[in-house]
């Protein structure tokens, strides 16, 4: 099986590399070649692995293990047809070697034939007692097939073999999360922690599950235990900071984010969270300072530019907000929320054409929120394009057919367009859906509200509802 990629080069590796620097040819046992090849594969040094395989097969041409490593490299490099031919020959020599089935499974997986890969891995499983790696491969195949229940089961088996296998532990929790079984994840992690009470990884994952369920006090306790288990665990401090923010304990959150900076190099994400905490504390100068630190640390972090945008937007400094939202859009022009913010800024500046364009971009990119339709219609109305505003609200009505606010606004717009029949139809429908919201119509269209026809319709709807 594969060696630890972090281990230092052993004597055979050192001897092999010395040989490559000279014209000498040294003899190695087949097992030594296996160790050398595994070392290079785990280090990502494929060309050196291939050299070792070539020389190894010259010295040990009948070695099944070296030939299987040759196949492994071929599969990695997508030389699948050649790999299958070698496997055919090897299977004739030894049909009970589980590695043959594992490599065949890898080939099928590369071809997106995951059902066949699973069948071959199960065959391999029946041929060996050393099943740890096979369960991990099965877990991955089930992930490819979107069968998260089966993936979870197989990764759990990996963890039961080796409770320090954090990669499989992460995959187990990933499956729970995808299945939205957060309670199940919590139960599993608590059982794991009974056996491994000082596992910072498990405490960290447990805290994240509680956080998802908005159980902030248990989340805080879990992150504290993660920090007790490893006081240099940056992720635990960061997540603890997020919990403290939710609890309104912003100064404590800042302390935790600052701790992440003292442990390792500063990150833009830490600066951003610190800035948001200071903003909540009304420390405007410090908030602005950390927001600028965010984009200085990572100029491509669009969320940093958005934070500065929001900072100036709240201060009604719309020209500056516009400058910075354009920075965010230049980085991620496919983000609907950025276009929506851009539209709101243009609307505040009374740039109605630009606001119209930005709202259209937001909707085209998938932002269908109720206030998007309402604000877009308002912008177009301000531009005296009443028919266009009505069309926008008709689109919005497809997404929110039960929203009385759209109907009230449409009634007013139809009246502005001199279409009283459609206005009365929408107004009556709005009243039937939510008569209390007629105040919106009264505020936006006071002259229409005070008209005889409006009063008559309101009275008739009120009588009918009694």
Coordinates of C-alpha atoms in Angstrom, one line a residue:
X1 CA 0.0 0.0 0.0
X2 CA 1.0 3.6 -0.4
X3 CA 3.5 5.2 2.0
X4 CA 3.0 8.4 3.9
X5 CA 3.8 11.2 1.4
X6 CA 5.3 13.3 4.2
X7 CA 7.9 10.8 5.3
X8 CA 11.5 11.6 4.6
X9 CA 13.3 9.8 1.7
X10 CA 14.6 6.4 3.0
X11 CA 17.9 4.8 2.2
X12 CA 16.7 3.1 -1.1
X13 CA 15.4 6.4 -2.3
X14 CA 18.7 8.2 -1.5
X15 CA 20.6 5.3 -3.1
X16 CA 18.4 5.4 -6.2
X17 CA 18.8 9.2 -6.7
X18 CA 22.6 8.8 -6.3
X19 CA 22.5 6.2 -9.0
X20 CA 20.6 8.6 -11.4
X21 CA 23.4 11.1 -11.0
X22 CA 26.1 8.6 -12.1
X23 CA 26.5 6.0 -14.9
X24 CA 26.5 3.3 -12.3
X25 CA 23.7 0.8 -12.0
X26 CA 22.8 -0.4 -8.5
X27 CA 20.8 -3.5 -7.7
X28 CA 17.7 -3.2 -5.6
X29 CA 15.2 -5.7 -4.2
X30 CA 11.8 -5.6 -5.8
X31 CA 10.4 -4.4 -2.4
X32 CA 12.9 -1.5 -2.4
X33 CA 11.7 -0.5 -5.9
X34 CA 8.1 -0.5 -4.6
X35 CA 9.1 1.8 -1.8
X36 CA 10.9 4.1 -4.2
X37 CA 8.0 4.2 -6.6
X38 CA 5.4 4.8 -3.8
X39 CA 7.6 7.7 -2.5
X40 CA 7.7 9.4 -5.9
X41 CA 4.0 8.8 -6.6
X42 CA 3.0 10.3 -3.2
X43 CA 5.3 13.2 -3.8
X44 CA 3.8 13.9 -7.3
X45 CA 7.1 13.1 -9.0
X46 CA 5.6 11.0 -11.8
X47 CA 8.6 11.1 -14.1
X48 CA 10.9 9.8 -11.4
X49 CA 8.3 7.1 -10.5
X50 CA 8.3 6.0 -14.2
X51 CA 12.1 5.8 -14.2
X52 CA 12.1 3.7 -11.1
X53 CA 9.4 1.4 -12.7
X54 CA 11.4 1.0 -15.9
X55 CA 14.7 0.1 -14.1
X56 CA 12.8 -2.0 -11.6
X57 CA 11.2 -4.1 -14.3
X58 CA 14.6 -4.5 -16.0
X59 CA 15.9 -6.0 -12.8
X60 CA 12.7 -7.8 -11.8
X61 CA 10.8 -8.5 -15.0
X62 CA 8.4 -11.0 -13.3
X63 CA 7.5 -8.8 -10.4
X64 CA 3.7 -8.6 -10.3
X65 CA 3.7 -5.6 -7.9
X66 CA 6.0 -3.5 -10.1
X67 CA 3.8 -4.3 -13.1
X68 CA 0.8 -3.2 -11.2
X69 CA 2.5 0.1 -10.2
X70 CA 3.2 0.5 -14.0
X71 CA -0.5 0.1 -14.6
X72 CA -1.3 2.6 -11.8
X73 CA 0.8 5.2 -13.6
X74 CA -0.7 4.4 -16.9
X75 CA -4.2 4.9 -15.5
X76 CA -3.1 8.2 -13.9
X77 CA -1.9 9.4 -17.3
X78 CA -5.1 8.1 -19.0
X79 CA -3.3 5.4 -21.0
X80 CA -6.3 3.2 -20.3
X81 CA -6.2 0.8 -23.2
X82 CA -2.6 -0.1 -22.6
X83 CA -3.2 -0.5 -18.9
X84 CA -6.1 -2.9 -19.6
X85 CA -3.9 -5.1 -21.9
X86 CA -1.3 -5.5 -19.1
X87 CA -4.1 -6.2 -16.6
X88 CA -5.5 -8.9 -18.9
X89 CA -2.0 -10.6 -18.9
X90 CA -1.6 -10.3 -15.1
X91 CA -5.0 -11.7 -14.4
X92 CA -4.1 -14.9 -16.4
X93 CA -1.1 -15.2 -14.1
X94 CA -3.0 -14.5 -10.8
X95 CA -6.7 -14.0 -10.8
X96 CA -6.9 -13.6 -7.1
X97 CA -4.7 -10.5 -6.8
X98 CA -7.0 -7.7 -5.5
X99 CA -4.9 -5.0 -6.9
X100 CA -5.8 -6.1 -10.4
X101 CA -9.5 -5.5 -9.7
X102 CA -8.7 -2.2 -8.0
X103 CA -6.9 -0.9 -11.1
X104 CA -9.7 -2.2 -13.3
X105 CA -12.1 -0.3 -11.1
X106 CA -10.0 2.9 -11.5
X107 CA -10.2 2.5 -15.2
X108 CA -14.0 2.2 -15.2
X109 CA -14.1 5.2 -12.8
X110 CA -12.1 7.2 -15.3
X111 CA -14.7 6.3 -17.9
X112 CA -17.5 7.4 -15.6
X113 CA -18.7 3.8 -15.3
X114 CA -19.0 4.0 -11.6
X115 CA -21.4 1.0 -11.2
X116 CA -18.9 -1.3 -12.8
X117 CA -16.1 0.2 -10.6
X118 CA -18.1 -0.6 -7.5
X119 CA -18.7 -4.2 -8.6
X120 CA -14.9 -4.6 -9.2
X121 CA -14.0 -3.0 -5.9
X122 CA -16.4 -5.4 -4.1
X123 CA -14.7 -8.3 -5.9
X124 CA -11.3 -6.9 -4.6
X125 CA -12.8 -6.7 -1.2
X126 CA -13.6 -10.4 -1.2
X127 CA -10.0 -11.2 -2.0
X128 CA -8.2 -9.4 0.8
X129 CA -8.3 -8.7 4.5
X130 CA -6.5 -5.4 4.0
X131 CA -9.6 -3.6 3.0
X132 CA -9.0 -0.1 4.3
X133 CA -8.1 1.5 1.0
X134 CA -10.8 -0.4 -0.9
X135 CA -13.5 1.0 1.4
X136 CA -12.2 4.5 0.8
X137 CA -12.3 3.9 -3.0
X138 CA -15.8 2.6 -2.7
X139 CA -16.8 5.7 -0.8
X140 CA -15.5 7.9 -3.5
X141 CA -17.3 5.9 -6.2
X142 CA -20.6 6.3 -4.3
X143 CA -19.9 10.0 -4.1
X144 CA -19.5 10.1 -7.9
X145 CA -22.9 8.3 -8.1
X146 CA -24.5 10.8 -5.7
X147 CA -25.3 7.9 -3.4
X148 CA -24.5 9.7 -0.2
X149 CA -25.9 7.1 2.1
X150 CA -23.7 4.3 0.8
X151 CA -20.7 6.7 0.6
X152 CA -21.2 7.6 4.2
X153 CA -21.3 3.9 5.2
X154 CA -18.1 3.1 3.5
X155 CA -16.2 6.2 4.8
X156 CA -17.4 5.2 8.3
X157 CA -15.8 1.9 7.8
X158 CA -12.5 3.7 7.0
X159 CA -12.8 5.7 10.2
X160 CA -13.5 2.5 12.2
X161 CA -10.3 1.0 10.8
X162 CA -8.2 4.1 11.6
X163 CA -9.8 6.8 13.8
X164 CA -6.9 9.1 12.8
X165 CA -8.1 9.0 9.2
X166 CA -9.4 12.6 9.1
X167 CA -9.9 12.6 5.4
X168 CA -12.5 9.9 5.7
X169 CA -14.0 11.6 8.8
X170 CA -14.4 14.8 6.8
X171 CA -16.1 12.8 4.0
X172 CA -18.5 11.2 6.5
X173 CA -19.5 14.6 7.7
X174 CA -19.8 15.9 4.1
X175 CA -22.3 13.1 3.4
X176 CA -24.3 13.9 6.5
X177 CA -24.3 17.6 5.5
X178 CA -25.4 16.9 1.9
X179 CA -28.2 14.7 3.2
X180 CA -29.1 17.7 5.6
X181 CA -28.9 15.2 8.5
X182 CA -27.2 17.6 10.9
X183 CA -28.6 15.8 13.9
X184 CA -27.1 12.6 12.6
X185 CA -23.7 14.2 12.1
X186 CA -23.9 15.5 15.7
X187 CA -24.7 12.1 17.1
X188 CA -21.9 10.5 15.0
X189 CA -19.3 13.1 16.1
X190 CA -20.3 12.8 19.8
X191 CA -19.9 9.0 19.6
X192 CA -16.5 9.5 18.0
X193 CA -15.4 12.1 20.6
X194 CA -16.3 9.6 23.4
X195 CA -13.5 7.5 22.0
X196 CA -11.2 10.4 21.0
X197 CA -11.9 13.3 23.4
X198 CA -8.9 15.3 22.3
X199 CA -9.5 15.3 18.6
X200 CA -9.6 18.9 17.5
X201 CA -10.9 18.0 14.1
X202 CA -14.0 16.3 15.4
X203 CA -14.7 19.2 17.9
X204 CA -14.3 21.6 15.0
X205 CA -16.7 19.7 12.8
X206 CA -19.2 19.3 15.7
X207 CA -19.1 23.1 16.3
X208 CA -19.9 23.6 12.6
X209 CA -23.0 21.3 12.8
X210 CA -24.3 23.2 15.8
X211 CA -23.7 26.5 14.1
X212 CA -25.7 25.3 11.0
X213 CA -28.6 24.5 13.4
X214 CA -28.2 28.0 15.0
X215 CA -27.3 26.2 18.3
X216 CA -24.8 28.9 19.2
X217 CA -23.9 28.0 22.8
X218 CA -23.2 24.3 22.1
X219 CA -21.2 25.5 19.0
X220 CA -19.2 27.8 21.1
X221 CA -18.4 25.0 23.6
X222 CA -17.3 22.7 20.8
X223 CA -14.9 25.3 19.3
X224 CA -13.5 25.9 22.8
X225 CA -12.8 22.2 23.2
X226 CA -11.1 22.2 19.7
X227 CA -8.9 25.0 20.9
X228 CA -8.1 23.2 24.2
X229 CA -7.1 20.2 22.1
X230 CA -4.9 22.3 19.8
X231 CA -4.3 26.0 20.8
X232 CA -2.9 26.7 17.4
X233 CA -6.0 25.5 15.5
X234 CA -6.7 28.6 13.3
X235 CA -10.0 27.2 12.0
X236 CA -11.4 26.8 15.5
X237 CA -10.6 30.4 16.4
X238 CA -12.2 31.7 13.2
X239 CA -15.4 29.6 13.6
X240 CA -15.6 30.6 17.2
X241 CA -15.4 34.3 16.1
X242 CA -18.4 33.7 13.8
X243 CA -20.4 32.2 16.6
X244 CA -19.5 35.2 18.9
X245 CA -20.7 37.5 16.1
X246 CA -24.1 35.7 16.1
X247 CA -24.3 36.1 19.8
X248 CA -23.6 39.9 19.5
X249 CA -20.3 39.5 21.4
X250 CA -18.3 41.5 18.8
X251 CA -15.3 42.4 21.0
X252 CA -14.7 38.7 21.8
X253 CA -15.1 37.8 18.2
X254 CA -12.5 40.4 17.2
X255 CA -10.1 38.8 19.8
X256 CA -10.5 35.4 18.1
X257 CA -10.0 36.7 14.6
X258 CA -6.9 38.6 15.8
X259 CA -5.6 35.3 17.3
X260 CA -5.7 33.7 13.9
X261 CA -3.5 36.6 12.6
X262 CA -0.9 36.1 15.4
X263 CA -0.7 32.3 14.8
X264 CA -0.2 32.6 11.0
X265 CA 0.1 35.2 8.3
X266 CA -2.9 37.6 8.2
X267 CA -5.7 36.6 5.8
X268 CA -8.1 38.8 4.0
X269 CA -11.0 36.9 5.5
X270 CA -9.9 37.6 9.0
X271 CA -9.5 41.3 8.2
X272 CA -13.0 41.3 6.7
X273 CA -14.6 39.7 9.7
X274 CA -12.8 42.1 12.1
X275 CA -14.0 45.0 9.9
X276 CA -17.6 43.8 10.1
X277 CA -17.4 43.5 13.9
X278 CA -16.1 47.1 14.2
X279 CA -18.9 48.2 11.9
X280 CA -21.5 46.6 14.3
X281 CA -19.8 48.3 17.2
X282 CA -20.1 51.7 15.3
X283 CA -16.3 51.9 15.2
X284 CA -16.4 53.4 11.8
X285 CA -12.8 54.4 11.4
X286 CA -11.6 51.0 12.5
X287 CA -14.2 49.3 10.3
X288 CA -13.0 51.2 7.3
X289 CA -9.4 50.5 8.1
X290 CA -9.9 46.8 8.2
X291 CA -12.0 46.7 5.1
X292 CA -9.2 48.5 3.2
X293 CA -6.7 46.0 4.8
X294 CA -8.9 43.2 3.4
X295 CA -8.6 44.4 -0.2
X296 CA -4.9 45.3 0.3
X297 CA -4.2 41.7 1.4
X298 CA -6.3 40.2 -1.4
X299 CA -7.3 42.7 -4.2
X300 CA -9.3 39.9 -5.9
X301 CA -11.5 39.3 -2.9
X302 CA -14.7 40.8 -4.2
X303 CA -16.4 40.5 -0.8
X304 CA -13.9 43.0 0.4
X305 CA -14.9 45.5 -2.2
X306 CA -18.6 44.8 -1.4
X307 CA -17.9 45.5 2.3
X308 CA -16.5 48.9 1.4
X309 CA -19.4 49.5 -0.9
X310 CA -21.9 48.8 1.8
X311 CA -20.0 50.9 4.3
X312 CA -20.3 54.0 2.0
X313 CA -23.9 53.1 1.0
X314 CA -25.0 53.2 4.6
X315 CA -23.4 56.6 4.9
X316 CA -25.3 57.8 1.8
X317 CA -22.0 58.4 0.0
X318 CA -23.3 56.9 -3.2
X319 CA -20.6 58.1 -5.6
X320 CA -17.9 56.3 -3.5
X321 CA -20.2 53.2 -3.1
X322 CA -20.6 53.1 -6.9
X323 CA -16.8 53.2 -7.4
X324 CA -16.3 50.2 -5.2
X325 CA -19.2 48.1 -6.4
X326 CA -17.8 48.4 -9.9
X327 CA -14.5 47.0 -8.4
X328 CA -16.5 43.9 -7.2
X329 CA -18.3 43.6 -10.5
X330 CA -15.0 43.7 -12.4
X331 CA -13.8 40.7 -10.4
X332 CA -17.1 38.8 -10.5
X333 CA -19.4 40.1 -13.2
X334 CA -21.6 37.0 -12.9
X335 CA -22.7 37.8 -9.4
X336 CA -26.3 38.8 -9.4
X337 CA -26.2 40.4 -5.9
X338 CA -23.4 42.8 -7.0
X339 CA -25.5 43.9 -9.9
X340 CA -28.5 44.4 -7.6
X341 CA -26.4 46.5 -5.3
X342 CA -25.2 48.5 -8.3
X343 CA -28.8 49.1 -9.3
X344 CA -29.7 50.4 -5.9
X345 CA -26.8 52.8 -5.9
X346 CA -27.7 54.1 -9.3
X347 CA -31.3 54.5 -8.2
X348 CA -30.2 56.5 -5.2
X349 CA -28.1 58.7 -7.5
X350 CA -31.2 59.0 -9.8
X351 CA -29.3 57.4 -12.6
X352 CA -32.4 55.6 -13.8
X353 CA -31.2 54.2 -17.1
X354 CA -28.1 52.7 -15.4
X355 CA -30.3 51.3 -12.6
X356 CA -32.6 49.8 -15.1
X357 CA -29.7 48.1 -16.9
X358 CA -28.2 46.8 -13.6
X359 CA -31.5 45.4 -12.4
X360 CA -31.9 43.6 -15.7
X361 CA -28.4 42.1 -15.3
X362 CA -29.3 40.9 -11.8
X363 CA -32.5 39.2 -13.0
X364 CA -30.7 37.7 -16.0
X365 CA -28.2 36.2 -13.6
X366 CA -30.9 34.6 -11.5
X367 CA -31.9 37.1 -8.8
X368 CA -35.6 36.8 -8.6
X369 CA -36.2 38.2 -5.1
X370 CA -39.4 40.1 -4.5
X371 CA -37.8 43.4 -3.8
X372 CA -35.7 43.2 -7.0
X373 CA -38.9 43.2 -9.1
X374 CA -40.5 46.0 -7.0
X375 CA -37.4 48.2 -7.1
X376 CA -36.8 47.6 -10.7
X377 CA -40.4 48.6 -11.5
X378 CA -40.0 51.7 -9.4
X379 CA -36.8 52.7 -11.3
X380 CA -38.6 52.3 -14.6
X381 CA -41.6 54.2 -13.3
X382 CA -39.3 57.1 -12.4
X383 CA -38.1 57.0 -15.9
X384 CA -41.7 57.5 -17.1
X385 CA -41.8 54.0 -18.7
X386 CA -45.1 52.9 -17.2
X387 CA -45.8 50.0 -19.6
X388 CA -42.3 48.6 -19.0
X389 CA -42.8 48.8 -15.3
X390 CA -46.0 46.8 -15.6
X391 CA -44.2 44.2 -17.7
X392 CA -41.6 43.9 -15.0
X393 CA -44.3 43.3 -12.3
X394 CA -46.0 40.8 -14.5
X395 CA -42.7 38.8 -14.6
X396 CA -42.4 39.2 -10.8
X397 CA -46.0 37.9 -10.4
X398 CA -45.0 34.6 -12.0
X399 CA -42.6 34.1 -9.1
X400 CA -44.8 35.6 -6.4
X401 CA -48.4 35.0 -7.4
X402 CA -49.7 35.4 -3.8
X403 CA -47.9 38.7 -3.1
X404 CA -50.5 41.4 -2.7
X405 CA -47.8 44.1 -2.8
X406 CA -47.2 43.4 -6.5
X407 CA -50.9 43.6 -7.2
X408 CA -51.4 46.9 -5.4
X409 CA -48.4 48.4 -7.3
X410 CA -49.8 47.1 -10.6
X411 CA -53.2 48.6 -9.9
X412 CA -51.6 52.0 -9.5
X413 CA -49.5 51.7 -12.6
X414 CA -52.5 50.6 -14.7
X415 CA -54.3 53.8 -13.5
X416 CA -51.2 55.8 -14.5
X417 CA -51.4 54.1 -17.9
X418 CA -55.1 55.1 -18.2
X419 CA -56.3 51.5 -18.1
X420 CA -59.0 51.6 -15.3
X421 CA -60.5 48.1 -16.1
X422 CA -57.2 46.3 -15.4
X423 CA -56.5 48.6 -12.5
X424 CA -59.7 47.7 -10.8
X425 CA -59.2 44.0 -11.5
X426 CA -55.7 44.0 -9.9
X427 CA -56.9 46.2 -7.0
X428 CA -59.8 44.0 -6.1
X429 CA -57.5 40.9 -6.3
X430 CA -55.0 42.6 -4.0
X431 CA -57.6 43.4 -1.5
X432 CA -58.9 39.9 -1.4
X433 CA -55.4 38.6 -0.8
X434 CA -54.4 41.0 1.9
X435 CA -56.7 44.0 2.7
X436 CA -54.4 45.2 5.5
X437 CA -51.7 46.0 2.9
X438 CA -53.9 48.5 1.2
X439 CA -51.9 51.1 3.2
X440 CA -49.1 50.5 0.7
X441 CA -51.4 51.6 -2.1
X442 CA -52.6 54.6 0.0
X443 CA -49.0 55.7 0.6
X444 CA -47.8 55.3 -3.0
X445 CA -51.0 56.4 -4.8
X446 CA -52.8 58.7 -2.4
X447 CA -55.0 60.4 -5.0
X448 CA -56.1 57.1 -6.4
X449 CA -56.8 55.8 -3.0
X450 CA -59.1 58.7 -2.1
X451 CA -61.1 58.3 -5.3
X452 CA -64.7 57.1 -5.3
X453 CA -64.0 53.9 -7.3
X454 CA -61.3 52.8 -4.9
X455 CA -63.5 53.5 -1.8
X456 CA -66.4 51.6 -3.4
X457 CA -64.2 48.5 -4.2
X458 CA -62.7 48.5 -0.7
X459 CA -66.2 48.6 0.9
X460 CA -67.5 45.8 -1.3
X461 CA -64.5 43.6 -0.5
X462 CA -64.9 44.3 3.2
X463 CA -68.6 43.4 3.1
X464 CA -68.0 40.2 1.1
X465 CA -65.4 39.1 3.7
X466 CA -67.7 39.4 6.6

